CSV table of C-alpha atoms in Angstrom, one decimal:
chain,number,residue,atom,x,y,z
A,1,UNK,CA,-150.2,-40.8,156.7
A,2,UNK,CA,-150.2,-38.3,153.8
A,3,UNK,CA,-150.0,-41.5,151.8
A,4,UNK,CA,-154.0,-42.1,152.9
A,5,UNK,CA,-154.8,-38.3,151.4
A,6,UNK,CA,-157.7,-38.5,153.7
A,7,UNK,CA,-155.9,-38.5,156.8
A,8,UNK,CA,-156.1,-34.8,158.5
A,9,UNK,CA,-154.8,-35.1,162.0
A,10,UNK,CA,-157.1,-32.0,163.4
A,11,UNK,CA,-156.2,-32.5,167.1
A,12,UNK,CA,-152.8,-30.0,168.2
A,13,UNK,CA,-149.9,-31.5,169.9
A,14,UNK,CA,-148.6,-27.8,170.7
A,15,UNK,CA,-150.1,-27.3,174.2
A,16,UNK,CA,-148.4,-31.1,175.2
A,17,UNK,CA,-144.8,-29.9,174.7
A,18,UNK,CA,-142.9,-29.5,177.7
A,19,UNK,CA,-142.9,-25.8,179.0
A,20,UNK,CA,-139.1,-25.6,178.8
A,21,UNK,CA,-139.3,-25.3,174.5
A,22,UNK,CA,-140.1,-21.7,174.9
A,23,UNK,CA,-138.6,-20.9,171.7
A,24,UNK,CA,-141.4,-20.8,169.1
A,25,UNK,CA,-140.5,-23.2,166.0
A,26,UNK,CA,-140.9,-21.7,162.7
A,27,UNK,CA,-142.1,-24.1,160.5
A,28,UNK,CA,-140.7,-23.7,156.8
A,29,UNK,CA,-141.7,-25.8,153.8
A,30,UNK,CA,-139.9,-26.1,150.6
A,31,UNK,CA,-140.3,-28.7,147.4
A,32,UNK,CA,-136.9,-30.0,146.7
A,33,UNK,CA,-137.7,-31.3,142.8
A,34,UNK,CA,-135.4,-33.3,140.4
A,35,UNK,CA,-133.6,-31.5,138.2
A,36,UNK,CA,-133.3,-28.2,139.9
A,37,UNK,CA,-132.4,-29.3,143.4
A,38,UNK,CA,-129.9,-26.7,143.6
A,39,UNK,CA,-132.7,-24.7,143.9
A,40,UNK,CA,-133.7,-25.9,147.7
A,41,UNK,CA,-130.3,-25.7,149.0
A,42,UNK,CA,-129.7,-22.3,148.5
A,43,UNK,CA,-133.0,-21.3,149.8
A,44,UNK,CA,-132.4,-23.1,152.8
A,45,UNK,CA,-128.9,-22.2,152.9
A,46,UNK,CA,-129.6,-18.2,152.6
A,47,UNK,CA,-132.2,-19.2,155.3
A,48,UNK,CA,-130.3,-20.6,157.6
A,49,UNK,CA,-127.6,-17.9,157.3
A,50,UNK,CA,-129.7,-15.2,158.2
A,51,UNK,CA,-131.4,-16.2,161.2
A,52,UNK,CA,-130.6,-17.1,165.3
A,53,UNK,CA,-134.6,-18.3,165.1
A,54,UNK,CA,-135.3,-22.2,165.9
A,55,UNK,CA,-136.5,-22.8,162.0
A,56,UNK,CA,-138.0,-26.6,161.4
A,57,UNK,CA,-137.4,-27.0,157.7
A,58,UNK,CA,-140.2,-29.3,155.9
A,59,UNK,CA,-138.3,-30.4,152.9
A,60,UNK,CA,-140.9,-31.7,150.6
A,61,UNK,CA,-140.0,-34.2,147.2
A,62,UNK,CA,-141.3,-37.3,145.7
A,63,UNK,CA,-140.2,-40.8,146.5
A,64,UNK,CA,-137.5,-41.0,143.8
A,65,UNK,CA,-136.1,-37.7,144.6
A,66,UNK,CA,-135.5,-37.6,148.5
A,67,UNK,CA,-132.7,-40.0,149.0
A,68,UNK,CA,-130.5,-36.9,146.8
A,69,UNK,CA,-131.7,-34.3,149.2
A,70,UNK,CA,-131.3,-36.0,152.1
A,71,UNK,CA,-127.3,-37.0,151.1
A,72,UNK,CA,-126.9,-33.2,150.4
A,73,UNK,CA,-128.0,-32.1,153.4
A,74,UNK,CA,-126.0,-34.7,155.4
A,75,UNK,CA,-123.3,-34.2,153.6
A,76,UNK,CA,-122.4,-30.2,153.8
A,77,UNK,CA,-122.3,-27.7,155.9
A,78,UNK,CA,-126.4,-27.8,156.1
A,79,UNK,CA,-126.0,-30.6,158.1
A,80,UNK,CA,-126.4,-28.5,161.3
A,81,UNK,CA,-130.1,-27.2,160.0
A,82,UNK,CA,-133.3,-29.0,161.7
A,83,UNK,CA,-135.6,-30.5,158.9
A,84,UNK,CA,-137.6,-33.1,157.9
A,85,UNK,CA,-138.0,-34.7,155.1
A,86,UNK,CA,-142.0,-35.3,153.9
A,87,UNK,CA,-143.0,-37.7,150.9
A,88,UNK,CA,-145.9,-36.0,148.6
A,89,UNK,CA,-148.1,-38.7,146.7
A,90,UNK,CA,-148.7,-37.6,142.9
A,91,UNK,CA,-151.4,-39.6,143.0
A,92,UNK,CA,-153.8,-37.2,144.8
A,93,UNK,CA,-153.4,-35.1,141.8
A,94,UNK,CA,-155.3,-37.7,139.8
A,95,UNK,CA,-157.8,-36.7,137.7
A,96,UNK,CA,-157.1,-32.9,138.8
A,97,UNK,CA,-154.4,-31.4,136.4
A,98,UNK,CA,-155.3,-30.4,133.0
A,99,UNK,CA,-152.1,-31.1,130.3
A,100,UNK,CA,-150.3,-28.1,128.8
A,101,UNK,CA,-147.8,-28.2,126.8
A,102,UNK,CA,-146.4,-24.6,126.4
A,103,UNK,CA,-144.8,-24.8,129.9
A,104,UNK,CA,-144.7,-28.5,131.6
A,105,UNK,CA,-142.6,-27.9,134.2
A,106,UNK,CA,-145.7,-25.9,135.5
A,107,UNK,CA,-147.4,-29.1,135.8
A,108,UNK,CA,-144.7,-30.5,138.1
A,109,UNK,CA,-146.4,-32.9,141.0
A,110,UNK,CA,-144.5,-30.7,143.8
A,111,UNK,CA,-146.0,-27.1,142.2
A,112,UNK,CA,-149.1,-28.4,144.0
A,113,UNK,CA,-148.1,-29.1,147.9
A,114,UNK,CA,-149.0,-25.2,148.8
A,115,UNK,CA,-152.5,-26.6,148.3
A,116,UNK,CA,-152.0,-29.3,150.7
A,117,UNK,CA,-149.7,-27.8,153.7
A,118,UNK,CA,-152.2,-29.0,156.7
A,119,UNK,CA,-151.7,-32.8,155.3
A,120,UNK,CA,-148.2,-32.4,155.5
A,121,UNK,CA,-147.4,-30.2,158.3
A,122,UNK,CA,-149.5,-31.1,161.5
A,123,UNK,CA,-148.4,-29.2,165.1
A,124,UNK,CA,-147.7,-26.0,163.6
A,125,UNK,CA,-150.6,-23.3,163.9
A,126,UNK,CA,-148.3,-20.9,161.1
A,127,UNK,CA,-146.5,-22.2,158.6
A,128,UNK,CA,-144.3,-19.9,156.0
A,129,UNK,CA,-144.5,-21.4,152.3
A,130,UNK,CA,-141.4,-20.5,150.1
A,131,UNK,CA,-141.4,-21.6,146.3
A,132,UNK,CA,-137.8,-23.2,145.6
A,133,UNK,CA,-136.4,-20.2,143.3
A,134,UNK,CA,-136.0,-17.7,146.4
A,135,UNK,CA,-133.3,-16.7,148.4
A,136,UNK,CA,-133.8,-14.9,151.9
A,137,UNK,CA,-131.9,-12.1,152.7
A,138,UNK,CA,-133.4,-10.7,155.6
A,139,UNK,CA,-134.4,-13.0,158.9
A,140,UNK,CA,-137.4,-15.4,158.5
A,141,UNK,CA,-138.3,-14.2,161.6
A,142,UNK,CA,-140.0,-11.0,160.3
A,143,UNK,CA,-141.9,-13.2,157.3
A,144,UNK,CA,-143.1,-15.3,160.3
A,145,UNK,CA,-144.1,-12.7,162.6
A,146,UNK,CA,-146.4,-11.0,159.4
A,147,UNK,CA,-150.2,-10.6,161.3
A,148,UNK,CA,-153.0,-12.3,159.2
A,149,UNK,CA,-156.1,-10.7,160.0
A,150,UNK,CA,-159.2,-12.6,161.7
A,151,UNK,CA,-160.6,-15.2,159.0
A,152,UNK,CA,-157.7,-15.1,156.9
A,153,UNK,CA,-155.9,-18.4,156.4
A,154,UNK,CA,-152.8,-16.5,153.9
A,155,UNK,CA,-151.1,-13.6,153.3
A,156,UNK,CA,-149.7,-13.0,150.2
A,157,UNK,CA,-147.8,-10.6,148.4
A,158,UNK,CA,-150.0,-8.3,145.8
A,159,UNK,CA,-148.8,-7.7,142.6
A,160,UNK,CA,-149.6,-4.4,142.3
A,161,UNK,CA,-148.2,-3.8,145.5
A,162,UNK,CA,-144.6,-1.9,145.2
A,163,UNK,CA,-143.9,1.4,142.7
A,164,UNK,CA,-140.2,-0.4,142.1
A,165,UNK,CA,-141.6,-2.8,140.6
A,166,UNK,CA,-144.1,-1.4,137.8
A,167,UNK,CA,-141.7,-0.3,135.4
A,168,UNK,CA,-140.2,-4.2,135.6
A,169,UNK,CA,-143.6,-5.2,134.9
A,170,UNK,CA,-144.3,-2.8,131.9
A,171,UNK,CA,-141.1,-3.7,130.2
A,172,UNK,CA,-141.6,-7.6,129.8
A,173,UNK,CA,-145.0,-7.4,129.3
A,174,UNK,CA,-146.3,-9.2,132.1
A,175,UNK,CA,-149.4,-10.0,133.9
A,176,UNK,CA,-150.9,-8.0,137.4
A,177,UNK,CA,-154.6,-8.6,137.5
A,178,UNK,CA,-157.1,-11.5,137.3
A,179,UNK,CA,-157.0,-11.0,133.3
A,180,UNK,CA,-153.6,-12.7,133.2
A,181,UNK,CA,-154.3,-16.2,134.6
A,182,UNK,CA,-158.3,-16.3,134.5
A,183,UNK,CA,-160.1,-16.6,131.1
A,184,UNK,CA,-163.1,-14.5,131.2
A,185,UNK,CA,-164.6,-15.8,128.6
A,186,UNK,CA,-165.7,-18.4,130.3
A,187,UNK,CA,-169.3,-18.1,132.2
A,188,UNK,CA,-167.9,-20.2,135.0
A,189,UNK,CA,-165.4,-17.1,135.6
A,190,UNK,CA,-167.9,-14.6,135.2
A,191,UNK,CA,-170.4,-15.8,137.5
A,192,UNK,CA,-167.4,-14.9,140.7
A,193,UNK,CA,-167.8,-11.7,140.1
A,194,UNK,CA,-164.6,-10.9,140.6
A,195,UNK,CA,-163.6,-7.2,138.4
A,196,UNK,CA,-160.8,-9.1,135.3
A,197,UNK,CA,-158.5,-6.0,136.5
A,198,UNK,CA,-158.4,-7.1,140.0
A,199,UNK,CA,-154.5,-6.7,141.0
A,200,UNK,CA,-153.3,-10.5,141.7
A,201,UNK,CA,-151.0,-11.9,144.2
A,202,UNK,CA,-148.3,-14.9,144.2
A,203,UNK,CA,-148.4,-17.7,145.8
A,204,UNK,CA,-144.7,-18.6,146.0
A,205,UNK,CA,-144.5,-16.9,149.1
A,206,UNK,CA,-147.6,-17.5,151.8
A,207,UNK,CA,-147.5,-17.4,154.9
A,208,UNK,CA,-150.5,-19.6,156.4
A,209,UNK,CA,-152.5,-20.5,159.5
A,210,UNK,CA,-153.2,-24.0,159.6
A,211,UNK,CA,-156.5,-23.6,161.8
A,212,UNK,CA,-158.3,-21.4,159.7
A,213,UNK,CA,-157.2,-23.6,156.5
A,214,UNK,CA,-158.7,-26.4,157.8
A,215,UNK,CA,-161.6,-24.4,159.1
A,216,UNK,CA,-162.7,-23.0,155.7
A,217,UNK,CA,-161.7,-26.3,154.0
A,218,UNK,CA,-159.3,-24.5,151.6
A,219,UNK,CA,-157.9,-27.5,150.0
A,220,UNK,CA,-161.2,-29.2,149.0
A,221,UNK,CA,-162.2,-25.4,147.7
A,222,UNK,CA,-158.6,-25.8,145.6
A,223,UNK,CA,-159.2,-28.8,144.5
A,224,UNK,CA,-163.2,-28.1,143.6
A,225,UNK,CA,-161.6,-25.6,140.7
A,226,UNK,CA,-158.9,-27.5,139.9
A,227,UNK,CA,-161.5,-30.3,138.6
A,228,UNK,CA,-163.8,-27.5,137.0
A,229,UNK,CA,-160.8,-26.7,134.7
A,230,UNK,CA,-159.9,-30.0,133.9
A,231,UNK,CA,-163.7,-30.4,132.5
A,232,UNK,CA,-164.1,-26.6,131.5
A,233,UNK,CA,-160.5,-24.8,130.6
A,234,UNK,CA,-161.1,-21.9,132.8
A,235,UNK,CA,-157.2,-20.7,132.8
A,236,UNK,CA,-154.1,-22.4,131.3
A,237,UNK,CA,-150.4,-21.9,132.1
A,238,UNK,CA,-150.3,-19.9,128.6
A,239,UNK,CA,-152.7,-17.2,130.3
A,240,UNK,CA,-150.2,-15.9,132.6
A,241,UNK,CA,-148.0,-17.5,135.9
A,242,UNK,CA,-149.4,-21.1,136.1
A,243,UNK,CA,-152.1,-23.7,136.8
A,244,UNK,CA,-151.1,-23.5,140.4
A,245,UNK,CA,-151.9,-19.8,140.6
A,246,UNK,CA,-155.4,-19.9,139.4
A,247,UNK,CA,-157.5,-21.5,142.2
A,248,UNK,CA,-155.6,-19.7,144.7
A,249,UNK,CA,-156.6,-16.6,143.0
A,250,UNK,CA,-160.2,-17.0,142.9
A,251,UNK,CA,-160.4,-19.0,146.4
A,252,UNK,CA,-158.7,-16.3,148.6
A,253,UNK,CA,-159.9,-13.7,146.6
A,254,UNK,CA,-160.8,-10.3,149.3
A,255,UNK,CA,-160.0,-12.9,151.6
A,256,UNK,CA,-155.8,-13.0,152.8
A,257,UNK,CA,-154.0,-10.6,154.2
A,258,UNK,CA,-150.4,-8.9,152.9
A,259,UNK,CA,-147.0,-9.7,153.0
A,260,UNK,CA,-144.4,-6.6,153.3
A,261,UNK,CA,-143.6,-6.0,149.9
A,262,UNK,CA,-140.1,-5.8,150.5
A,263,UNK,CA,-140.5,-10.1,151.4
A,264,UNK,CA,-141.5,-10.9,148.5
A,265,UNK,CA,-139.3,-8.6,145.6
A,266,UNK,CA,-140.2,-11.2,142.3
A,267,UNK,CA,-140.0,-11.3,138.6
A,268,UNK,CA,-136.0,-12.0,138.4
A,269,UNK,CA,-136.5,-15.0,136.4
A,270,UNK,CA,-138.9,-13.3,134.0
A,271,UNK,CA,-136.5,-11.9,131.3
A,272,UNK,CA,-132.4,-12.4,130.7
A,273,UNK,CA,-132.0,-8.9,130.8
A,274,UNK,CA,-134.7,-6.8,132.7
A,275,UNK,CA,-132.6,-6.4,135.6
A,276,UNK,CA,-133.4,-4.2,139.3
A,277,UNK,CA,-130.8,-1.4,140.5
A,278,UNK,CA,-128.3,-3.4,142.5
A,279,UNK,CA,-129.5,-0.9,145.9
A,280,UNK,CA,-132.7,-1.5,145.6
A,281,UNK,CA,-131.9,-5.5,145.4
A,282,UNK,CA,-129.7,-4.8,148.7
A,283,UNK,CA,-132.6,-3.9,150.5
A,284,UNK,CA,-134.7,-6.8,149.3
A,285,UNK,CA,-135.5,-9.6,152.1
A,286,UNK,CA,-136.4,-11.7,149.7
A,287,UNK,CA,-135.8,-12.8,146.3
A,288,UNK,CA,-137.9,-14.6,143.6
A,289,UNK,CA,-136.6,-15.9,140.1
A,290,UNK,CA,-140.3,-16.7,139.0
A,291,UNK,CA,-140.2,-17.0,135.1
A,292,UNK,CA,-138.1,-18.9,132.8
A,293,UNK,CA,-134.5,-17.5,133.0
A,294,UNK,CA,-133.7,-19.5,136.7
A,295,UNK,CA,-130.2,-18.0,138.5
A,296,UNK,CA,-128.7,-22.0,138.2
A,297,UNK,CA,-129.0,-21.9,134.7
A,298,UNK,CA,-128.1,-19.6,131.8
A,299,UNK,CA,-129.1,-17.2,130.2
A,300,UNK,CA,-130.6,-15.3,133.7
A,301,UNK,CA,-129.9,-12.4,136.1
A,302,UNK,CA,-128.4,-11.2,139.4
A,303,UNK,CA,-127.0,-15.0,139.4
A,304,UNK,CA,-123.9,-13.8,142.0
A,305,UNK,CA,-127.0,-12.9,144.8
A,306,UNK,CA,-128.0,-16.8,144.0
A,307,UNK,CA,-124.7,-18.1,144.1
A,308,UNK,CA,-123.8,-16.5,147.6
A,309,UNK,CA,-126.0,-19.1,148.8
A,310,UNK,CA,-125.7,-21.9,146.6
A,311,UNK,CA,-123.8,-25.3,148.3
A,312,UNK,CA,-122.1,-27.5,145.7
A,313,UNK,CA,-123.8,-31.0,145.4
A,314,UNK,CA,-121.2,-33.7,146.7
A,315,UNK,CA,-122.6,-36.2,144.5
A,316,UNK,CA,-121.9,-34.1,141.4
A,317,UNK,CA,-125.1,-34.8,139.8
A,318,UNK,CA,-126.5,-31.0,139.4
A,319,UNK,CA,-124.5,-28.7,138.2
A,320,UNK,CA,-125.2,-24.8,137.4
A,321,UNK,CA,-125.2,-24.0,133.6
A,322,UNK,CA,-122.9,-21.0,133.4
A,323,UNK,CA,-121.4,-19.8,129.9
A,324,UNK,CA,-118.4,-21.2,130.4
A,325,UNK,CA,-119.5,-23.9,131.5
C-alpha cells in the first residue's frame, strides 16, 4: 500500500497478537541501494551477531534492486535472520528534491525513507533507523531500549555530543552546528529562529516512535521544507552532510531526545586518514563511515572492523575495492 503514498494504516495490530509472543520484536529498517549493497549485509550481519533479541529486519530498496538482496540473504548464512523486504516508490519524491551535482549520491531515492518510516513500517510503536554504512558492535537491544521523552517522536545523536570526538572534527574541517547544512542567508532560515551555532545531530541513526510521528505529522512537516528548498535553496549538499539532513534539522529542532553517544561513534568515512585510537573504537557500539571514503571501497579506514562483518555476495556482482584488488 506504500505504492498509494496516501495510505497510513493508523489503527495497531499490537494488542491482537496472541499473548504467547511475549518477546518484544525490534523492528530494524535498513535501505539496501545498488551499488553498495555490501553495505546492508554487514550491517545486518554485525547485527545479527551481536544479539539473542527477536530483531524483525525492514530491508528497504527499489524495485530493480530487491531481487539482489533478497538472493543474498537466501543464499548465506543470513538466511536464518527474520526480515522483510519493503518496496520504496521514487515517485513520492516528485517535485521534492532539488539537483546537486557536487555529491549525487546524496540525492539517492532511498536517502529519503527515514522521512517516511510510519508508511513503511505499520505495527511497530518504536522503530530503530540505521543508515547502511554502520556496523553494530554492541546489542541492538540497548539502542532499542533508549527512553524518548514525552512528545518526542526521535532521538538522535548530537554532534557535539562526545569530547573523543572533537579533535576528529577539528582536523577535517567539518561541520557541528546549524551553520553547516542551513544557509542563513536566506530569510526563510532566519525567521526559525534557531541560533546558526546550534550543535546538530545525525540522522543515520534514530530511533523513533511511530505514534507520536504520526501525531505531529512529521513527514508532511519534512516534506513542507523539502518543497521550500526546491523553490528557495535554503541548504545544499555542498553546505555540509546532505539534503536529507536539513529538514530533519529544523523540524525536530529542541524537539528529540538523545542517543548514548557511544551508539552512534561517526565520521569514519569522512577522511582516508583521520583515524580513532583502536581502544576507543573497541568500546564503540556502533560505527558510522558517514563521508566519502566508505570501508568497501578504497582509499578509507578501520576497513578490518567492516570486514568482520561483511558476507561475500554469491552472485559476484559487488565486490570490495581493495588495493590489491
Amino acid at each position: 500500500c506504500f505504492n498509494q503514498y496516501k495510505c497510513i494504516h493508523l489503527s495497531s495490530v499490537s494488542d491482537l497478537e496472541s499473548p504467547e509472543e511475549t518477546e518484544e520484536e525490534i523492528p530494524v529498517v535498513i535501505c539496501a541501494a545498488a551499488g553498495r549493497m555490501g553495505a546492508a549485509v554487514a550491517a545486518i550481519s554485525s547485527i545479527y551477531s551481536n544479539t539473542e533479541a527477536n530483531v524483525l529486519f525492514y530491508i528497504v530498496g527499489l524495485k530493480t534492486t530487491i531481487p539482489h538482496i533478497r538472493k543474498w540473504i537466501e543464499n548465506s548464512k543470513l538466511r536464518e535472520i527474520k526480515f522483510r523486504v519493503v518496496e520504496f516508490n521514487p515517485m513520492v519524491l516528485k517535485g521534492k528534491i532539488r539537483q546537486d551535482a557536487s555529491r549525487p549520491e546524496l540525492l539517492q531515492p532511498l536517502n529519503f525513507v527515514r522521512f517516511y518510516l510510519p508508511l513503511l513500517i505499520q505495527k511497530h510503536e518504536k522503530v530503530i533507523y540505521l543508515d547502511d554504512d554502520v556496523i553494530v558492535q554492541g546489542d541492538i537491544q540497548e539502542l532499542y531500549d533508549t527512553k524518548l521523552a514525552p512528545g518526542h517522536a526521535a532521538a538522535f545523536s548530537d554532534d557535539c555530543d562526545l569530547p573523543s570526538t572533537h579533535e576528529m572534527i577539528r582536523s577535517v574541517g567539518m561541520q557541528n552546528t546549524y551553520m553547516g547544512f542551513l544557509d542563513y542567508r536566506k530569510q526563510a532560515i532566519r525567521d526559525l529562529g534557531i541560533s546558526p551555532s546550534t550543535c546538530s545531530f545525525n540522522p543515520g541513526v534514530i530511533v523513533a516512535n511511530m505514534t507520536e510521528w504520526k501525531h505531529q505529522r512529521i513527514t508532511k512537516q519534512l516534506e513542507k521544507w523539502m518543497q521550500r528548498n526546491v523553490e528557495e535553496n535554503l541548504y545544499s549538499s555542498t553546505l555540509g552532510g546532505g539534503v536529507a539532513t536539513s529538514p530533519m534539522l529544523i523540524v525536530f529542532h529542541g524537539k528529540h531526545s538523545s542517543i548514548n553517544p557511544m551508539w552512534h561513534i561517526r565520521h569514519l568515512g569522512w577522511s582516508p586518514d583521520a583515524r580513532y585510537s583502536e581502544q576507543f573504537l573497541q568500546e564503540a557500539k556502533l560505527l558510522h563511515w558517514n563521508g566519502r571514503y566508505k570501508p568497501w571501497d578504497y582509499p578509507s579506514v578501520h576497513t578490518d572492523l567492516w570486514e568482520n562483518w561483511f558476507i561475500p555476495d554469491p552472485s559476484g556482482k559487488f565486490k570490495l575495492t581493495r588495493p590489491d584488488s
